[in-house]
Coordinates of C-alpha atoms in Angstrom, one line a residue:
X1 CA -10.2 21.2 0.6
X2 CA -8.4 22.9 -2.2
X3 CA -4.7 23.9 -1.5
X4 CA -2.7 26.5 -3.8
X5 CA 0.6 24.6 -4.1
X6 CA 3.1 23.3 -7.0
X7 CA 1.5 20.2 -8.9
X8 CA 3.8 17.7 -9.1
X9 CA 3.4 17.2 -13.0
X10 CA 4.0 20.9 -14.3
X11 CA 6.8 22.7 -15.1
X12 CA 8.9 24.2 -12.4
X13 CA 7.5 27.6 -11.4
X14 CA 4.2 27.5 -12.0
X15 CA 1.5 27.1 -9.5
X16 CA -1.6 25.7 -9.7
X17 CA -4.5 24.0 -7.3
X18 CA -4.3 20.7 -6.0
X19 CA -7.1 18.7 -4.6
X20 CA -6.8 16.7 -1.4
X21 CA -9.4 15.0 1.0
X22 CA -10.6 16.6 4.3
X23 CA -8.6 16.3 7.0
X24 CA -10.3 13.0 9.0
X25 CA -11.4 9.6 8.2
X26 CA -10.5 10.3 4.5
X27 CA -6.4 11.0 5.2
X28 CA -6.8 7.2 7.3
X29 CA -7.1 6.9 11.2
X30 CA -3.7 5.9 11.1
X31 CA -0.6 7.7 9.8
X32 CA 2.3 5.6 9.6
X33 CA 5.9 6.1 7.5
X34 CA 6.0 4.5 4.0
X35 CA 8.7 2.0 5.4
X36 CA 6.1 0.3 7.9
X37 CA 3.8 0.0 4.8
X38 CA 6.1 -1.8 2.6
X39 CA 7.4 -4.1 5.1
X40 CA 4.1 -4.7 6.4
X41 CA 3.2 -5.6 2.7
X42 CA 6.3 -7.7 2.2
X43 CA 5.5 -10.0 5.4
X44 CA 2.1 -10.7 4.3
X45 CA 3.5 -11.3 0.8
X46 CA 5.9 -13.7 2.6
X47 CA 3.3 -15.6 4.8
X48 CA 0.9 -16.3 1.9
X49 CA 3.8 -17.6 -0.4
X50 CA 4.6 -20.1 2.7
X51 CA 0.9 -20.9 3.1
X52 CA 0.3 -21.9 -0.6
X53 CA 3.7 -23.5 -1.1
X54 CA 2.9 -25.5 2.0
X55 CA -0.5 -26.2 0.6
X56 CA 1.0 -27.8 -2.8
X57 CA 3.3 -29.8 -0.9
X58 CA 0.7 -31.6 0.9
X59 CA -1.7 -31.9 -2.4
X60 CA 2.0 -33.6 -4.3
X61 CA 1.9 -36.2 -1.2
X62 CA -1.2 -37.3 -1.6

């Protein structure tokens, strides 16, 4: 699906195509704010830090 809009990297004013996927399994089957994303990242960042950390603590026991 081609779209006449602004590209985000041109000068002001001008217009120009941009390219974005069909509306359907290509966009996601989920849309969700960028704020759930980045915590959602940020907890599983979190829980796989604890998991290794507690992993090399019971390796140094040994």
């Amino acid at each position: 699906m081609r779209e006449a809009a602004e590209p985000p990297l041109a000068p002001s004013g001008r217009e120009g195509v941009v390219e974005r996927p069909p509306p359907g399994i290509a966009r996601g089957i989920f849309a969700v704010s960028p704020l759930v994303v980045t915590l959602l990242t940020g907890l599983l960042l979190f829980l796989s830090l604890g998991y290794y950390t507690l992993r090399l603590l019971k390796i140094r026991r040994r």
